[in-house]
Amino acid sequence: MLIAPFFMFTGVFDALISNGSSVLYTRAVGNYDTERSRRILGEASVFALITGIFMFAVAFLMGDHLLALMGAEEKILEYGKDYFSCLRFIFLVIPLHSVLNEILYVDGDEIRVAISSVSMVFGNALLSFLLIPHLGIMGASLGSVIGTALAFVITLSHFFSEKYRAYPIFSFNAKDLREMFIIGSVDALDNAADCLYVFLLEIFVIRVLGSEYLAVIAVTGLVYDMMSIGGGIDEAMK
């Protein structure tokens, strides 16, 4: 839970890029404009890579300082640093993985997205379970990295299949990028507000109640997410 704000902050860029690019890509596909769809894919992929490198640099250079800023007890802080030691490499692929998954939905390859998502969740859990007895908390971190990398490879395989093969055109178009950011800005601002809220809430809980109460926030957040998923399923079945 201590590193949750890092991933939520990454979600700001995810929304800014993936939501906007998926809309523009859908329009191009609907208009049978193959060249434009490939260009949107290329532009979004490049910007996602740049974002991933930026987030990794921030996590690598400032991650420990930001964790210390939250004021956790020394033992909890050491656990956080150990867990974050390998996990920071995930930031290199998270933005690109998010963009490509959105493209897969548009291309009608939902099954591959589902397999990728399941492999990430269960891969992280299984590998962490196997590695923790040997590496401790760092084993959980390494397991998450391997599981995420596996999910990314599964998503990437979409672009090498015969049925969906599409090669991106790597170019730069200011108009496309501006439209992409405008479309994704609403969700990005919403994610930014959530990130700030969680960050401030964790600081408050740690400094007023103690680090052990972070588990309460984690469980509450999990219950809320499950309720949201249940609500979405209920609406979809109506």
C-alpha positions as a Python dict, from the first residue, in 0.01 Angstrom:
ca = {
    (1, 'M'): (0, 0, 0),
    (2, 'L'): (296, 229, 65),
    (3, 'I'): (383, 243, -306),
    (4, 'A'): (23, 271, -433),
    (5, 'P'): (55, 645, -515),
    (6, 'F'): (337, 566, -760),
    (7, 'F'): (114, 337, -964),
    (8, 'M'): (-180, 575, -943),
    (9, 'F'): (41, 855, -1073),
    (10, 'T'): (137, 633, -1365),
    (11, 'G'): (-237, 594, -1426),
    (12, 'V'): (-251, 967, -1500),
    (13, 'F'): (-29, 918, -1804),
    (14, 'D'): (-206, 593, -1892),
    (15, 'A'): (-537, 775, -1920),
    (16, 'L'): (-385, 1068, -2104),
    (17, 'I'): (-232, 847, -2373),
    (18, 'S'): (-432, 524, -2393),
    (19, 'N'): (-783, 672, -2375),
    (20, 'G'): (-713, 937, -2636),
    (21, 'S'): (-522, 709, -2870),
    (22, 'S'): (-792, 440, -2859),
    (23, 'V'): (-1059, 694, -2962),
    (24, 'L'): (-849, 826, -3251),
    (25, 'Y'): (-754, 472, -3355),
    (26, 'T'): (-1122, 367, -3350),
    (27, 'R'): (-1216, 661, -3572),
    (28, 'A'): (-944, 576, -3820),
    (29, 'V'): (-1041, 208, -3833),
    (30, 'G'): (-1407, 304, -3874),
    (31, 'N'): (-1314, 529, -4167),
    (32, 'Y'): (-1101, 250, -4321),
    (33, 'D'): (-801, 482, -4296),
    (34, 'T'): (-530, 221, -4241),
    (35, 'E'): (-242, 466, -4271),
    (36, 'R'): (-386, 699, -4007),
    (37, 'S'): (-461, 411, -3769),
    (38, 'R'): (-103, 289, -3801),
    (39, 'R'): (26, 642, -3744),
    (40, 'I'): (-187, 683, -3430),
    (41, 'L'): (-54, 349, -3305),
    (42, 'G'): (304, 462, -3367),
    (43, 'E'): (261, 804, -3207),
    (44, 'A'): (91, 663, -2899),
    (45, 'S'): (353, 388, -2862),
    (46, 'V'): (644, 634, -2880),
    (47, 'F'): (489, 868, -2627),
    (48, 'A'): (407, 574, -2399),
    (49, 'L'): (770, 460, -2416),
    (50, 'I'): (891, 810, -2332),
    (51, 'T'): (648, 823, -2040),
    (52, 'G'): (764, 485, -1915),
    (53, 'I'): (1129, 591, -1924),
    (54, 'F'): (1042, 913, -1741),
    (55, 'M'): (847, 727, -1470),
    (56, 'F'): (1127, 475, -1429),
    (57, 'A'): (1382, 756, -1392),
    (58, 'V'): (1168, 923, -1125),
    (59, 'A'): (1120, 593, -941),
    (60, 'F'): (1492, 507, -969),
    (61, 'L'): (1630, 847, -866),
    (62, 'M'): (1365, 968, -622),
    (63, 'G'): (1167, 659, -519),
    (64, 'D'): (1336, 606, -182),
    (65, 'H'): (1313, 976, -96),
    (66, 'L'): (940, 986, -179),
    (67, 'L'): (879, 678, 35),
    (68, 'A'): (1069, 840, 324),
    (69, 'L'): (861, 1155, 279),
    (70, 'M'): (550, 961, 380),
    (71, 'G'): (695, 919, 728),
    (72, 'A'): (657, 544, 770),
    (73, 'E'): (833, 364, 1054),
    (74, 'E'): (1185, 244, 975),
    (75, 'K'): (1092, -125, 949),
    (76, 'I'): (793, -56, 722),
    (77, 'L'): (1004, 182, 515),
    (78, 'E'): (1272, -85, 464),
    (79, 'Y'): (1006, -331, 347),
    (80, 'G'): (878, -67, 107),
    (81, 'K'): (1225, 0, -32),
    (82, 'D'): (1297, -372, -77),
    (83, 'Y'): (967, -428, -255),
    (84, 'F'): (1022, -123, -474),
    (85, 'S'): (1379, -228, -566),
    (86, 'C'): (1272, -450, -857),
    (87, 'L'): (919, -321, -899),
    (88, 'R'): (1035, 14, -1037),
    (89, 'F'): (1130, -160, -1364),
    (90, 'I'): (759, -221, -1426),
    (91, 'F'): (716, 148, -1502),
    (92, 'L'): (911, 99, -1825),
    (93, 'V'): (628, -105, -1980),
    (94, 'I'): (309, -7, -1793),
    (95, 'P'): (216, 293, -2017),
    (96, 'L'): (288, 102, -2339),
    (97, 'H'): (107, -206, -2214),
    (98, 'S'): (-199, 4, -2138),
    (99, 'V'): (-197, 165, -2484),
    (100, 'L'): (-159, -165, -2665),
    (101, 'N'): (-438, -328, -2464),
    (102, 'E'): (-674, -49, -2572),
    (103, 'I'): (-574, -107, -2934),
    (104, 'L'): (-641, -478, -2895),
    (105, 'Y'): (-996, -403, -2782),
    (106, 'V'): (-1054, -197, -3096),
    (107, 'D'): (-908, -474, -3312),
    (108, 'G'): (-1149, -722, -3158),
    (109, 'D'): (-884, -928, -2979),
    (110, 'E'): (-1049, -920, -2634),
    (111, 'I'): (-948, -1279, -2561),
    (112, 'R'): (-579, -1191, -2575),
    (113, 'V'): (-638, -894, -2344),
    (114, 'A'): (-816, -1125, -2099),
    (115, 'I'): (-532, -1378, -2113),
    (116, 'S'): (-280, -1099, -2060),
    (117, 'S'): (-470, -963, -1761),
    (118, 'V'): (-516, -1305, -1603),
    (119, 'S'): (-150, -1394, -1655),
    (120, 'M'): (-48, -1070, -1486),
    (121, 'V'): (-265, -1126, -1180),
    (122, 'F'): (-205, -1497, -1131),
    (123, 'G'): (154, -1480, -1260),
    (124, 'N'): (238, -1214, -1005),
    (125, 'A'): (68, -1408, -726),
    (126, 'L'): (218, -1748, -815),
    (127, 'L'): (571, -1625, -877),
    (128, 'S'): (565, -1413, -563),
    (129, 'F'): (449, -1717, -363),
    (130, 'L'): (735, -1925, -505),
    (131, 'L'): (1007, -1662, -465),
    (132, 'I'): (922, -1512, -125),
    (133, 'P'): (1058, -1813, 74),
    (134, 'H'): (1395, -1770, -99),
    (135, 'L'): (1426, -1392, -147),
    (136, 'G'): (1188, -1247, 110),
    (137, 'I'): (999, -932, 20),
    (138, 'M'): (1225, -885, -283),
    (139, 'G'): (1088, -1215, -416),
    (140, 'A'): (740, -1061, -426),
    (141, 'S'): (885, -765, -613),
    (142, 'L'): (1067, -985, -866),
    (143, 'G'): (758, -1204, -912),
    (144, 'S'): (551, -897, -997),
    (145, 'V'): (808, -784, -1253),
    (146, 'I'): (819, -1125, -1424),
    (147, 'G'): (440, -1155, -1424),
    (148, 'T'): (401, -809, -1576),
    (149, 'A'): (665, -883, -1840),
    (150, 'L'): (481, -1204, -1933),
    (151, 'A'): (153, -1014, -1969),
    (152, 'F'): (324, -753, -2186),
    (153, 'V'): (468, -1021, -2418),
    (154, 'I'): (122, -1178, -2456),
    (155, 'T'): (-26, -840, -2550),
    (156, 'L'): (260, -766, -2789),
    (157, 'S'): (209, -1099, -2969),
    (158, 'H'): (-115, -955, -3113),
    (159, 'F'): (86, -743, -3356),
    (160, 'F'): (271, -1047, -3492),
    (161, 'S'): (-31, -1264, -3555),
    (162, 'E'): (-154, -1320, -3910),
    (163, 'K'): (-511, -1214, -3838),
    (164, 'Y'): (-437, -883, -3670),
    (165, 'R'): (-96, -793, -3806),
    (166, 'A'): (-52, -415, -3822),
    (167, 'Y'): (278, -233, -3819),
    (168, 'P'): (288, 111, -3657),
    (169, 'I'): (412, 415, -3846),
    (170, 'F'): (649, 603, -3620),
    (171, 'S'): (594, 969, -3692),
    (172, 'F'): (507, 1292, -3514),
    (173, 'N'): (193, 1491, -3576),
    (174, 'A'): (120, 1777, -3336),
    (175, 'K'): (-250, 1780, -3426),
    (176, 'D'): (-292, 1410, -3346),
    (177, 'L'): (-109, 1442, -3014),
    (178, 'R'): (-307, 1751, -2913),
    (179, 'E'): (-637, 1577, -2988),
    (180, 'M'): (-517, 1265, -2806),
    (181, 'F'): (-434, 1464, -2492),
    (182, 'I'): (-760, 1660, -2501),
    (183, 'I'): (-965, 1339, -2515),
    (184, 'G'): (-768, 1175, -2233),
    (185, 'S'): (-736, 1485, -2014),
    (186, 'V'): (-1061, 1436, -1821),
    (187, 'D'): (-975, 1084, -1706),
    (188, 'A'): (-615, 1191, -1645),
    (189, 'L'): (-726, 1472, -1413),
    (190, 'D'): (-959, 1231, -1234),
    (191, 'N'): (-670, 987, -1181),
    (192, 'A'): (-447, 1272, -1063),
    (193, 'A'): (-705, 1371, -802),
    (194, 'D'): (-731, 1008, -683),
    (195, 'C'): (-352, 986, -664),
    (196, 'L'): (-325, 1303, -455),
    (197, 'Y'): (-606, 1185, -227),
    (198, 'V'): (-443, 845, -161),
    (199, 'F'): (-101, 1004, -109),
    (200, 'L'): (-232, 1254, 148),
    (201, 'L'): (-448, 989, 315),
    (202, 'E'): (-153, 755, 358),
    (203, 'I'): (61, 1034, 504),
    (204, 'F'): (-220, 1117, 748),
    (205, 'V'): (-272, 753, 851),
    (206, 'I'): (101, 686, 893),
    (207, 'R'): (172, 997, 1099),
    (208, 'V'): (-146, 999, 1309),
    (209, 'L'): (-240, 633, 1349),
    (210, 'G'): (75, 442, 1253),
    (211, 'S'): (203, 238, 959),
    (212, 'E'): (18, -76, 1071),
    (213, 'Y'): (-310, 89, 975),
    (214, 'L'): (-209, 95, 607),
    (215, 'A'): (-351, -257, 590),
    (216, 'V'): (-693, -115, 675),
    (217, 'I'): (-671, 122, 377),
    (218, 'A'): (-560, -165, 152),
    (219, 'V'): (-852, -388, 254),
    (220, 'T'): (-1101, -102, 225),
    (221, 'G'): (-971, -17, -121),
    (222, 'L'): (-998, -382, -227),
    (223, 'V'): (-1359, -404, -105),
    (224, 'Y'): (-1444, -81, -288),
    (225, 'D'): (-1287, -210, -610),
    (226, 'M'): (-1480, -537, -584),
    (227, 'M'): (-1804, -345, -529),
    (228, 'S'): (-1728, -132, -836),
    (229, 'I'): (-1663, -442, -1046),
    (230, 'G'): (-1984, -600, -920),
    (231, 'G'): (-2178, -284, -1002),
    (232, 'G'): (-2033, -283, -1353),
    (233, 'I'): (-2127, -647, -1409),
    (234, 'D'): (-2477, -579, -1280),
    (235, 'E'): (-2522, -286, -1519),
    (236, 'A'): (-2387, -490, -1811),
    (237, 'M'): (-2639, -768, -1747),
    (238, 'K'): (-2941, -535, -1746),
}
